[in-house]
């Protein structure tokens, strides 16, 4: 089981990694050529106006002073104001984060549920014609670039058949009073179908292959023979005895995938005009909107680091043989 | 073996001009295509290394950003390199880097599109080319020009001012800090099954203009709500923020929700709006008569005191966005009764009508003072976050509806306005690819396209195939141009700029046909013919193509080595 001292130490390490990541991000973005002022193009600002804005954002201070100010604010969970939007970075990122997570979590939940189940089945069916056909289909789908699949699906169901919307998160004329109403509306679910279908088709491959390989390994273990000898049904042997062991790496993969889900699927967000965090991160980097870019990447790293930790902890519950932090 | 013409070039290019053409004829400069057509080329052996021209850096937007412009740049750069022996390198960088490098002078040629602000030529004449112009990044400097540039902005007589503006174009035409690629033409599509085609108004900014949105006549229920793209989603709608009055994704909705003393009309002329008339009392005093009976969206009346408050607040707090056209221009503003406002200017400034009265929104004093108080932002109100909680309250033909930043912005029309729109509301809703935008127009999700950055020919074909679509073409107010860095070699030397102009002019037709699918007109000056009154169609330019360019350079003493590489005249060196 989990050792409390170990958890505390891991937690401290996590904070240290985050500190390093945020520091690197701070300096990295400022090394990129171009500056935040150049986002104000057409007609561009006059020198005087530009100078005034630069001073307003404190960009004329020495870098080290800007850094200290930033770190002090971040420690208080204040990520500052976006140069581009002029509004609070936290509010902006929260909004885009919800959009992205509603898309990515739905897709991942579907892929990992379906993938794990089908993977186990394919492992069990090893050597049969069904398995060979199954593997070809999986590899085929997995090899298609996701943005391409997205465009084909959009073309067929959106452009040609006109049964699903061609982009965005809701009808142009729809407006909702609360965030909850927005995400629970059928309108939203309707817009979610195509991107989620595209993403889950693509992401199902990984847990499926992982599960299949693990099942193959586990099936050769002697406790499986014991289970069979007891006269258990195939189904019970597969899902209660074999799958429980085989699922461990899938859990890690799932946890890490969720971490990266924050970054969204930039290409899919682009194809389906989804106002997610992934596109925002790319745009913010191109616009040299440092506060937004830094905030978004910091959130991404924080979640990846945390999810890794969570995956480790989850192990100890799923597999009683695993003990963390004991030498 | 040294050719005659070149030896004497350093003494004076004028005296040489006559003879260099005949005496120095040679064609075998650069081998295969290097010397082609360059009869005037002067070829010499053993030229000193330091006179060889370094790479000419053509700072450019990326191909992805604007494919047409990028192709045009490649065409010009290739001709300079292959046919003129001027080693030109296209240097594509991200949009945010272009302006930084341009302002720091880190380029030789830079290309983009630019237009006169609100149809007022002063925004180019002074800001871009006067020695102390705030956007004079070419570093061009001429006393003769400066004099004319400042004189035109003080000239209240239109005819005299027109002459000065023409003269300014001619000087720039002769000196060539700017070399036009083309005047862009645009093609805009809309649902002709939902609107009366005659009621669609197109201006230099396309369909996204207030005249169109107030006059367009819906044929049916579907036409009552206009859903459009608007390119990038709006991101800043605080009318005092610099970002709200710059890029059109913000400027368009901001202009629709506010009123201005005047508006620039479809022909780019100043038209009465919140002011029914105005009069120059002397060089520095102008009086506006406000329209009576106007109200803000919250029902409060619009009066002279709101106008005075808006300008005085700007003079007092100095928002960066209004430094140029208010803080540096206006001395004081006074009201006389509820409907008369008089401005006293620091010095005579004729563009005031269009670039100040036409651009400064009339803000409701009662709303903004309360908003500044509530948010504790009394010193820098341009920092206030404007959103559904703190919406815009203006008096314009459209009012604030709901804003789901990044997804949609809805503006219901304001029925009590003196120019109340015929439609019920406008919704802007971005899609991220032009294919999706076109599909949305075809299947009726969009009613019209405010922007089209996709393939124009493709859009044209789609409209022709589809009975329910209509389209309208227009000449924009801007031009694509290549500006050169007049502060460093090689373009600090006028003949080099003139030769560059000859090459660009010779390439224009190809640029229009190949890179812009025929949507454009040949351009010789920085003022677009859509600003008919100010456009000088007889502006000096240089022709003759490669031959002409070579003659200009040879006359100025430039020579070529046997490999066809250009060298500076004697006594001059590169960077």
mmCIF file of N, CA and C in Angstrom, chain A residues 33-35 37-50 52-53 56-57 81 83-88 92 95-96 99 154 158-160 162 165-175 182 191 269-275 279-280 286-288, chain B residues 61 94-100 102-103 112-115 128 134-135 137 225 227 232-233 235-236 241-243 245-249 320-321 323-324 328 380 382-383 385 402 404-408 410 425 427 429-433 435-436 439-440 443 445:
data_model
loop_
_atom_site.group_PDB
_atom_site.id
_atom_site.type_symbol
_atom_site.label_atom_id
_atom_site.label_comp_id
_atom_site.label_asym_id
_atom_site.label_seq_id
_atom_site.Cartn_x
_atom_site.Cartn_y
_atom_site.Cartn_z
ATOM 1 N N UNK A 33 11.700 35.166 -31.662
ATOM 2 C CA UNK A 33 11.695 36.474 -32.318
ATOM 3 C C UNK A 33 10.292 37.047 -32.441
ATOM 4 N N UNK A 34 10.199 38.364 -32.548
ATOM 5 C CA UNK A 34 8.883 39.010 -32.606
ATOM 6 C C UNK A 34 8.455 39.328 -31.199
ATOM 7 N N UNK A 35 7.458 40.167 -31.048
ATOM 8 C CA UNK A 35 7.019 40.505 -29.699
ATOM 9 C C UNK A 35 5.518 40.656 -29.667
ATOM 10 N N UNK A 37 3.679 43.132 -29.189
ATOM 11 C CA UNK A 37 3.121 44.331 -29.803
ATOM 12 C C UNK A 37 2.815 44.128 -31.284
ATOM 13 N N UNK A 38 3.571 43.234 -31.910
ATOM 14 C CA UNK A 38 3.388 43.090 -33.348
ATOM 15 C C UNK A 38 2.077 42.378 -33.692
ATOM 16 N N UNK A 39 1.363 41.894 -32.654
ATOM 17 C CA UNK A 39 0.063 41.284 -32.938
ATOM 18 C C UNK A 39 -0.971 42.350 -33.306
ATOM 19 N N UNK A 40 -0.701 43.594 -32.944
ATOM 20 C CA UNK A 40 -1.643 44.675 -33.234
ATOM 21 C C UNK A 40 -1.441 45.200 -34.650
ATOM 22 N N UNK A 41 -1.623 44.368 -35.635
ATOM 23 C CA UNK A 41 -1.355 44.825 -36.993
ATOM 24 C C UNK A 41 -2.583 45.477 -37.620
ATOM 25 N N UNK A 42 -2.341 46.177 -38.698
ATOM 26 C CA UNK A 42 -3.357 46.672 -39.625
ATOM 27 C C UNK A 42 -4.536 47.424 -39.040
ATOM 28 N N UNK A 43 -4.521 48.699 -38.858
ATOM 29 C CA UNK A 43 -3.320 49.499 -39.011
ATOM 30 C C UNK A 43 -2.496 49.406 -37.738
ATOM 31 N N UNK A 44 -1.202 49.363 -37.923
ATOM 32 C CA UNK A 44 -0.373 49.165 -36.741
ATOM 33 C C UNK A 44 -0.346 50.402 -35.862
ATOM 34 N N UNK A 45 0.021 50.175 -34.620
ATOM 35 C CA UNK A 45 -0.006 51.291 -33.677
ATOM 36 C C UNK A 45 1.159 52.229 -33.941
ATOM 37 N N UNK A 46 0.968 53.466 -33.587
ATOM 38 C CA UNK A 46 2.069 54.419 -33.715
ATOM 39 C C UNK A 46 3.091 54.127 -32.622
ATOM 40 N N UNK A 47 4.280 54.670 -32.804
ATOM 41 C CA UNK A 47 5.356 54.444 -31.836
ATOM 42 C C UNK A 47 4.921 54.817 -30.421
ATOM 43 N N UNK A 48 4.298 56.002 -30.307
ATOM 44 C CA UNK A 48 3.930 56.489 -28.974
ATOM 45 C C UNK A 48 2.936 55.543 -28.312
ATOM 46 N N UNK A 49 1.945 55.110 -29.092
ATOM 47 C CA UNK A 49 0.931 54.219 -28.548
ATOM 48 C C UNK A 49 1.561 52.901 -28.122
ATOM 49 N N UNK A 50 2.460 52.423 -28.963
ATOM 50 C CA UNK A 50 3.128 51.164 -28.685
ATOM 51 C C UNK A 50 3.920 51.254 -27.376
ATOM 52 N N UNK A 52 3.424 53.233 -24.943
ATOM 53 C CA UNK A 52 2.508 53.315 -23.797
ATOM 54 C C UNK A 52 2.027 51.923 -23.400
ATOM 55 N N UNK A 53 1.719 51.086 -24.399
ATOM 56 C CA UNK A 53 1.225 49.747 -24.083
ATOM 57 C C UNK A 53 2.337 48.895 -23.476
ATOM 58 N N UNK A 56 2.630 49.782 -19.990
ATOM 59 C CA UNK A 56 1.474 49.316 -19.247
ATOM 60 C C UNK A 56 1.623 47.842 -18.855
ATOM 61 N N UNK A 57 2.204 47.030 -19.752
ATOM 62 C CA UNK A 57 2.378 45.610 -19.448
ATOM 63 C C UNK A 57 3.694 45.327 -18.732
ATOM 64 N N UNK A 81 -2.767 38.931 -17.192
ATOM 65 C CA UNK A 81 -3.703 39.375 -18.221
ATOM 66 C C UNK A 81 -3.137 39.030 -19.582
ATOM 67 N N UNK A 83 -2.150 39.684 -23.272
ATOM 68 C CA UNK A 83 -1.854 40.887 -24.060
ATOM 69 C C UNK A 83 -2.890 41.052 -25.150
ATOM 70 N N UNK A 84 -3.273 39.933 -25.727
ATOM 71 C CA UNK A 84 -4.121 39.945 -26.898
ATOM 72 C C UNK A 84 -5.575 40.220 -26.533
ATOM 73 N N UNK A 85 -6.082 39.508 -25.529
ATOM 74 C CA UNK A 85 -7.488 39.648 -25.179
ATOM 75 C C UNK A 85 -7.729 40.737 -24.146
ATOM 76 N N UNK A 86 -6.668 41.107 -23.439
ATOM 77 C CA UNK A 86 -6.821 42.110 -22.404
ATOM 78 C C UNK A 86 -7.643 41.615 -21.231
ATOM 79 N N UNK A 87 -7.918 40.307 -21.192
ATOM 80 C CA UNK A 87 -8.701 39.808 -20.065
ATOM 81 C C UNK A 87 -7.884 38.788 -19.290
ATOM 82 N N UNK A 88 -8.448 38.300 -18.189
ATOM 83 C CA UNK A 88 -7.710 37.415 -17.295
ATOM 84 C C UNK A 88 -7.368 36.078 -17.963
ATOM 85 N N UNK A 92 -9.810 32.831 -19.312
ATOM 86 C CA UNK A 92 -9.728 32.399 -20.702
ATOM 87 C C UNK A 92 -9.372 30.925 -20.795
ATOM 88 N N UNK A 95 -12.174 28.591 -19.725
ATOM 89 C CA UNK A 95 -13.185 28.461 -20.771
ATOM 90 C C UNK A 95 -12.743 27.475 -21.847
ATOM 91 N N UNK A 96 -11.510 27.668 -22.364
ATOM 92 C CA UNK A 96 -11.003 26.794 -23.431
ATOM 93 C C UNK A 96 -10.756 25.375 -22.924
ATOM 94 N N UNK A 99 -13.950 23.432 -22.959
ATOM 95 C CA UNK A 99 -14.270 23.043 -24.335
ATOM 96 C C UNK A 99 -13.460 21.836 -24.773
ATOM 97 N N UNK A 154 -16.010 14.790 -42.076
ATOM 98 C CA UNK A 154 -16.698 16.075 -42.198
ATOM 99 C C UNK A 154 -17.287 16.226 -43.593
ATOM 100 N N UNK A 158 -21.004 16.035 -43.039
ATOM 101 C CA UNK A 158 -21.327 17.453 -42.916
ATOM 102 C C UNK A 158 -21.667 18.072 -44.248
ATOM 103 N N UNK A 159 -20.740 17.953 -45.218
ATOM 104 C CA UNK A 159 -20.933 18.630 -46.497
ATOM 105 C C UNK A 159 -21.945 17.896 -47.379
ATOM 106 N N UNK A 160 -21.738 16.580 -47.593
ATOM 107 C CA UNK A 160 -22.554 15.864 -48.570
ATOM 108 C C UNK A 160 -23.920 15.452 -48.024
ATOM 109 N N UNK A 162 -25.174 16.249 -45.087
ATOM 110 C CA UNK A 162 -25.751 17.352 -44.323
ATOM 111 C C UNK A 162 -26.547 16.879 -43.106
ATOM 112 N N UNK A 165 -23.598 19.051 -38.139
ATOM 113 C CA UNK A 165 -23.081 20.418 -38.354
ATOM 114 C C UNK A 165 -21.631 20.393 -38.826
ATOM 115 N N UNK A 166 -21.211 21.450 -39.544
ATOM 116 C CA UNK A 166 -19.862 21.432 -40.108
ATOM 117 C C UNK A 166 -18.818 22.057 -39.190
ATOM 118 N N UNK A 167 -19.196 22.443 -38.013
ATOM 119 C CA UNK A 167 -18.177 22.940 -37.100
ATOM 120 C C UNK A 167 -18.757 23.733 -35.955
ATOM 121 N N UNK A 168 -17.894 24.053 -35.015
ATOM 122 C CA UNK A 168 -18.313 24.824 -33.849
ATOM 123 C C UNK A 168 -18.890 23.926 -32.776
ATOM 124 N N UNK A 169 -19.307 24.542 -31.675
ATOM 125 C CA UNK A 169 -19.802 23.770 -30.546
ATOM 126 C C UNK A 169 -21.311 23.851 -30.389
ATOM 127 N N UNK A 170 -21.924 24.843 -31.060
ATOM 128 C CA UNK A 170 -23.380 24.938 -30.959
ATOM 129 C C UNK A 170 -23.937 25.744 -32.109
ATOM 130 N N UNK A 171 -25.251 25.690 -32.263
ATOM 131 C CA UNK A 171 -25.961 26.418 -33.311
ATOM 132 C C UNK A 171 -25.642 27.908 -33.241
ATOM 133 N N UNK A 172 -25.577 28.571 -34.393
ATOM 134 C CA UNK A 172 -25.262 30.006 -34.399
ATOM 135 C C UNK A 172 -26.286 30.822 -33.634
ATOM 136 N N UNK A 173 -27.544 30.395 -33.693
ATOM 137 C CA UNK A 173 -28.581 31.214 -33.087
ATOM 138 C C UNK A 173 -28.847 30.838 -31.629
ATOM 139 N N UNK A 174 -28.206 29.768 -31.150
ATOM 140 C CA UNK A 174 -28.478 29.320 -29.787
ATOM 141 C C UNK A 174 -27.669 30.120 -28.781
ATOM 142 N N UNK A 175 -28.308 30.501 -27.676
ATOM 143 C CA UNK A 175 -27.506 31.079 -26.598
ATOM 144 C C UNK A 175 -27.990 30.507 -25.275
ATOM 145 N N UNK A 182 -25.138 25.008 -21.276
ATOM 146 C CA UNK A 182 -24.427 24.958 -22.546
ATOM 147 C C UNK A 182 -23.932 23.546 -22.837
ATOM 148 N N UNK A 191 -23.279 18.627 -31.948
ATOM 149 C CA UNK A 191 -22.029 19.145 -32.512
ATOM 150 C C UNK A 191 -20.828 18.286 -32.099
ATOM 151 N N UNK A 269 -9.277 20.211 -33.674
ATOM 152 C CA UNK A 269 -9.935 21.467 -33.303
ATOM 153 C C UNK A 269 -10.001 22.392 -34.508
ATOM 154 N N UNK A 270 -8.968 22.345 -35.327
ATOM 155 C CA UNK A 270 -8.939 23.184 -36.528
ATOM 156 C C UNK A 270 -9.983 22.703 -37.543
ATOM 157 N N UNK A 271 -9.980 21.395 -37.805
ATOM 158 C CA UNK A 271 -10.901 20.863 -38.810
ATOM 159 C C UNK A 271 -12.360 21.132 -38.424
ATOM 160 N N UNK A 272 -12.674 20.958 -37.134
ATOM 161 C CA UNK A 272 -14.067 21.108 -36.705
ATOM 162 C C UNK A 272 -14.360 22.460 -36.058
ATOM 163 N N UNK A 273 -13.489 23.432 -36.268
ATOM 164 C CA UNK A 273 -13.661 24.784 -35.713
ATOM 165 C C UNK A 273 -14.031 24.742 -34.233
ATOM 166 N N UNK A 274 -13.335 23.914 -33.477
ATOM 167 C CA UNK A 274 -13.644 23.744 -32.058
ATOM 168 C C UNK A 274 -12.810 24.742 -31.249
ATOM 169 N N UNK A 275 -13.439 25.632 -30.502
ATOM 170 C CA UNK A 275 -12.650 26.654 -29.803
ATOM 171 C C UNK A 275 -11.946 26.090 -28.566
ATOM 172 N N UNK A 279 -5.768 24.898 -29.934
ATOM 173 C CA UNK A 279 -5.644 25.966 -30.919
ATOM 174 C C UNK A 279 -5.210 27.261 -30.249
ATOM 175 N N UNK A 280 -5.760 27.488 -29.055
ATOM 176 C CA UNK A 280 -5.420 28.716 -28.338
ATOM 177 C C UNK A 280 -3.926 28.756 -28.009
ATOM 178 N N UNK A 286 2.123 31.972 -31.454
ATOM 179 C CA UNK A 286 2.389 32.748 -32.665
ATOM 180 C C UNK A 286 2.241 34.247 -32.415
ATOM 181 N N UNK A 287 1.302 34.599 -31.532
ATOM 182 C CA UNK A 287 1.069 36.019 -31.267
ATOM 183 C C UNK A 287 2.021 36.579 -30.219
ATOM 184 N N UNK A 288 2.897 35.747 -29.691
ATOM 185 C CA UNK A 288 3.748 36.139 -28.567
ATOM 186 C C UNK A 288 2.908 36.657 -27.402
ATOM 187 N N UNK B 61 5.973 37.852 -45.594
ATOM 188 C CA UNK B 61 5.071 36.974 -44.854
ATOM 189 C C UNK B 61 5.196 35.567 -45.448
ATOM 190 N N UNK B 94 7.310 34.649 -39.601
ATOM 191 C CA UNK B 94 5.973 34.735 -39.021
ATOM 192 C C UNK B 94 5.529 36.196 -38.946
ATOM 193 N N UNK B 95 4.213 36.383 -39.010
ATOM 194 C CA UNK B 95 3.654 37.734 -39.056
ATOM 195 C C UNK B 95 4.170 38.628 -37.927
ATOM 196 N N UNK B 96 4.308 38.060 -36.730
ATOM 197 C CA UNK B 96 4.709 38.900 -35.604
ATOM 198 C C UNK B 96 6.144 39.374 -35.739
ATOM 199 N N UNK B 97 6.930 38.669 -36.547
ATOM 200 C CA UNK B 97 8.338 39.037 -36.688
ATOM 201 C C UNK B 97 8.510 40.136 -37.739
ATOM 202 N N UNK B 98 7.623 40.134 -38.750
ATOM 203 C CA UNK B 98 7.779 41.098 -39.848
ATOM 204 C C UNK B 98 7.864 42.530 -39.329
ATOM 205 N N UNK B 99 6.858 42.928 -38.529
ATOM 206 C CA UNK B 99 6.828 44.332 -38.124
ATOM 207 C C UNK B 99 7.986 44.678 -37.198
ATOM 208 N N UNK B 100 8.374 43.737 -36.339
ATOM 209 C CA UNK B 100 9.530 43.992 -35.468
ATOM 210 C C UNK B 100 10.777 44.270 -36.271
ATOM 211 N N UNK B 102 10.941 45.107 -39.408
ATOM 212 C CA UNK B 102 10.800 46.288 -40.245
ATOM 213 C C UNK B 102 11.132 47.538 -39.445
ATOM 214 N N UNK B 103 10.594 47.597 -38.229
ATOM 215 C CA UNK B 103 10.821 48.794 -37.430
ATOM 216 C C UNK B 103 12.262 48.946 -36.994
ATOM 217 N N UNK B 112 3.777 44.029 -47.990
ATOM 218 C CA UNK B 112 2.475 43.712 -47.396
ATOM 219 C C UNK B 112 1.413 44.617 -47.999
ATOM 220 N N UNK B 113 0.212 44.584 -47.423
ATOM 221 C CA UNK B 113 -0.873 45.405 -47.928
ATOM 222 C C UNK B 113 -1.135 46.535 -46.940
ATOM 223 N N UNK B 114 -1.484 47.698 -47.434
ATOM 224 C CA UNK B 114 -1.686 48.843 -46.554
ATOM 225 C C UNK B 114 -2.729 49.738 -47.182
ATOM 226 N N UNK B 115 -3.560 50.377 -46.362
ATOM 227 C CA UNK B 115 -4.527 51.298 -46.972
ATOM 228 C C UNK B 115 -4.603 52.598 -46.189
ATOM 229 N N UNK B 128 3.528 57.931 -43.134
ATOM 230 C CA UNK B 128 4.445 56.956 -43.720
ATOM 231 C C UNK B 128 5.689 57.557 -44.349
ATOM 232 N N UNK B 134 5.116 58.929 -37.908
ATOM 233 C CA UNK B 134 5.190 57.916 -36.850
ATOM 234 C C UNK B 134 5.313 56.508 -37.416
ATOM 235 N N UNK B 135 4.979 56.304 -38.699
ATOM 236 C CA UNK B 135 5.111 54.968 -39.273
ATOM 237 C C UNK B 135 6.029 54.975 -40.483
ATOM 238 N N UNK B 137 8.796 53.737 -41.684
ATOM 239 C CA UNK B 137 9.807 52.709 -41.426
ATOM 240 C C UNK B 137 10.815 52.566 -42.561
ATOM 241 N N UNK B 225 -31.956 37.401 -39.921
ATOM 242 C CA UNK B 225 -30.769 37.242 -39.090
ATOM 243 C C UNK B 225 -29.594 37.011 -40.027
ATOM 244 N N UNK B 227 -26.002 35.758 -40.484
ATOM 245 C CA UNK B 227 -24.914 35.024 -39.846
ATOM 246 C C UNK B 227 -23.717 35.085 -40.799
ATOM 247 N N UNK B 232 -11.173 35.997 -37.986
ATOM 248 C CA UNK B 232 -10.852 35.598 -36.618
ATOM 249 C C UNK B 232 -11.985 36.050 -35.706
ATOM 250 N N UNK B 233 -12.229 35.304 -34.619
ATOM 251 C CA UNK B 233 -13.222 35.784 -33.669
ATOM 252 C C UNK B 233 -12.781 37.108 -33.035
ATOM 253 N N UNK B 235 -11.849 39.671 -30.205
ATOM 254 C CA UNK B 235 -11.196 39.350 -28.948
ATOM 255 C C UNK B 235 -11.145 40.525 -27.995
ATOM 256 N N UNK B 236 -11.461 41.735 -28.479
ATOM 257 C CA UNK B 236 -11.355 42.905 -27.612
ATOM 258 C C UNK B 236 -12.395 43.921 -28.058
ATOM 259 N N UNK B 241 -9.660 50.509 -26.101
ATOM 260 C CA UNK B 241 -8.442 49.711 -26.210
ATOM 261 C C UNK B 241 -7.879 49.775 -27.623
ATOM 262 N N UNK B 242 -6.556 49.866 -27.708
ATOM 263 C CA UNK B 242 -5.911 49.981 -29.020
ATOM 264 C C UNK B 242 -6.258 48.802 -29.918
ATOM 265 N N UNK B 243 -6.406 47.639 -29.323
ATOM 266 C CA UNK B 243 -6.679 46.447 -30.116
ATOM 267 C C UNK B 243 -8.110 46.430 -30.668
ATOM 268 N N UNK B 245 -9.669 49.107 -31.942
ATOM 269 C CA UNK B 245 -9.850 49.988 -33.090
ATOM 270 C C UNK B 245 -8.872 49.667 -34.216
ATOM 271 N N UNK B 246 -8.023 48.652 -34.025
ATOM 272 C CA UNK B 246 -7.093 48.276 -35.082
ATOM 273 C C UNK B 246 -7.655 47.198 -35.986
ATOM 274 N N UNK B 247 -7.487 45.932 -35.603
ATOM 275 C CA UNK B 247 -7.884 44.826 -36.480
ATOM 276 C C UNK B 247 -9.391 44.805 -36.718
ATOM 277 N N UNK B 248 -9.812 44.472 -37.932
ATOM 278 C CA UNK B 248 -11.230 44.605 -38.241
ATOM 279 C C UNK B 248 -12.104 43.579 -37.542
ATOM 280 N N UNK B 249 -11.531 42.475 -37.047
ATOM 281 C CA UNK B 249 -12.362 41.523 -36.297
ATOM 282 C C UNK B 249 -12.976 42.210 -35.080
ATOM 283 N N UNK B 320 -3.660 55.036 -25.232
ATOM 284 C CA UNK B 320 -2.704 54.871 -26.337
ATOM 285 C C UNK B 320 -3.395 54.860 -27.703
ATOM 286 N N UNK B 321 -4.601 54.305 -27.760
ATOM 287 C CA UNK B 321 -5.278 54.174 -29.043
ATOM 288 C C UNK B 321 -5.627 55.529 -29.649
ATOM 289 N N UNK B 323 -3.901 58.541 -29.022
ATOM 290 C CA UNK B 323 -2.829 59.538 -28.897
ATOM 291 C C UNK B 323 -2.721 60.360 -30.176
ATOM 292 N N UNK B 324 -2.618 59.675 -31.309
ATOM 293 C CA UNK B 324 -2.372 60.326 -32.592
ATOM 294 C C UNK B 324 -3.473 61.266 -33.042
ATOM 295 N N UNK B 328 -2.913 64.437 -29.506
ATOM 296 C CA UNK B 328 -1.944 65.324 -30.141
ATOM 297 C C UNK B 328 -2.592 66.373 -31.037
ATOM 298 N N UNK B 380 -7.044 54.034 -16.213
ATOM 299 C CA UNK B 380 -6.810 53.387 -17.498
ATOM 300 C C UNK B 380 -8.048 52.601 -17.929
ATOM 301 N N UNK B 382 -9.187 51.771 -20.601
ATOM 302 C CA UNK B 382 -9.022 50.848 -21.728
ATOM 303 C C UNK B 382 -8.639 49.460 -21.244
ATOM 304 N N UNK B 383 -8.355 49.339 -19.933
ATOM 305 C CA UNK B 383 -8.022 48.031 -19.367
ATOM 306 C C UNK B 383 -9.254 47.270 -18.883
ATOM 307 N N UNK B 385 -12.279 44.960 -18.704
ATOM 308 C CA UNK B 385 -12.704 43.824 -19.515
ATOM 309 C C UNK B 385 -14.169 43.995 -19.894
ATOM 310 N N UNK B 402 -25.140 38.779 -27.004
ATOM 311 C CA UNK B 402 -24.346 37.907 -26.140
ATOM 312 C C UNK B 402 -23.032 37.609 -26.835
ATOM 313 N N UNK B 404 -19.912 34.916 -26.767
ATOM 314 C CA UNK B 404 -19.311 33.678 -26.337
ATOM 315 C C UNK B 404 -17.946 33.705 -27.020
ATOM 316 N N UNK B 405 -16.976 34.324 -26.372
ATOM 317 C CA UNK B 405 -15.708 34.626 -27.044
ATOM 318 C C UNK B 405 -15.127 33.388 -27.717
ATOM 319 N N UNK B 406 -14.750 33.535 -28.955
ATOM 320 C CA UNK B 406 -14.176 32.420 -29.697
ATOM 321 C C UNK B 406 -15.224 31.667 -30.495
ATOM 322 N N UNK B 407 -16.492 31.741 -30.092
ATOM 323 C CA UNK B 407 -17.530 30.977 -30.790
ATOM 324 C C UNK B 407 -18.530 31.858 -31.528
ATOM 325 N N UNK B 408 -19.049 32.858 -30.853
ATOM 326 C CA UNK B 408 -20.051 33.678 -31.524
ATOM 327 C C UNK B 408 -20.231 35.001 -30.815
ATOM 328 N N UNK B 410 -23.325 38.012 -30.894
ATOM 329 C CA UNK B 410 -24.621 38.354 -31.457
ATOM 330 C C UNK B 410 -24.941 39.806 -31.166
ATOM 331 N N UNK B 425 -30.934 41.049 -36.572
ATOM 332 C CA UNK B 425 -29.676 40.892 -35.827
ATOM 333 C C UNK B 425 -28.565 40.378 -36.733
ATOM 334 N N UNK B 427 -25.068 37.954 -36.492
ATOM 335 C CA UNK B 427 -24.312 37.021 -35.651
ATOM 336 C C UNK B 427 -23.022 36.703 -36.366
ATOM 337 N N UNK B 429 -19.792 34.302 -36.518
ATOM 338 C CA UNK B 429 -19.487 32.984 -36.011
ATOM 339 C C UNK B 429 -18.372 32.402 -36.857
ATOM 340 N N UNK B 430 -17.178 32.255 -36.303
ATOM 341 C CA UNK B 430 -16.048 31.819 -37.120
ATOM 342 C C UNK B 430 -16.039 30.323 -37.377
ATOM 343 N N UNK B 431 -15.613 29.951 -38.566
ATOM 344 C CA UNK B 431 -15.258 28.557 -38.845
ATOM 345 C C UNK B 431 -13.787 28.604 -39.213
ATOM 346 N N UNK B 432 -13.050 27.520 -38.946
ATOM 347 C CA UNK B 432 -11.610 27.704 -39.043
ATOM 348 C C UNK B 432 -10.996 27.374 -40.394
ATOM 349 N N UNK B 433 -11.769 26.885 -41.341
ATOM 350 C CA UNK B 433 -11.167 26.675 -42.653
ATOM 351 C C UNK B 433 -12.058 27.313 -43.712
ATOM 352 N N UNK B 435 -12.822 26.129 -46.568
ATOM 353 C CA UNK B 435 -13.719 25.124 -47.152
ATOM 354 C C UNK B 435 -15.022 25.048 -46.359
ATOM 355 N N UNK B 436 -14.874 25.037 -45.045
ATOM 356 C CA UNK B 436 -16.057 24.976 -44.186
ATOM 357 C C UNK B 436 -16.893 26.243 -44.361
ATOM 358 N N UNK B 439 -18.823 25.950 -47.573
ATOM 359 C CA UNK B 439 -19.882 24.965 -47.419
ATOM 360 C C UNK B 439 -21.040 25.553 -46.613
ATOM 361 N N UNK B 440 -20.683 26.317 -45.594
ATOM 362 C CA UNK B 440 -21.718 26.923 -44.751
ATOM 363 C C UNK B 440 -22.548 27.925 -45.548
ATOM 364 N N UNK B 443 -24.865 25.670 -47.892
ATOM 365 C CA UNK B 443 -25.994 25.001 -47.238
ATOM 366 C C UNK B 443 -26.843 25.951 -46.388
ATOM 367 N N UNK B 445 -26.004 27.940 -43.759
ATOM 368 C CA UNK B 445 -25.645 28.280 -42.385
ATOM 369 C C UNK B 445 -25.155 29.726 -42.311
#
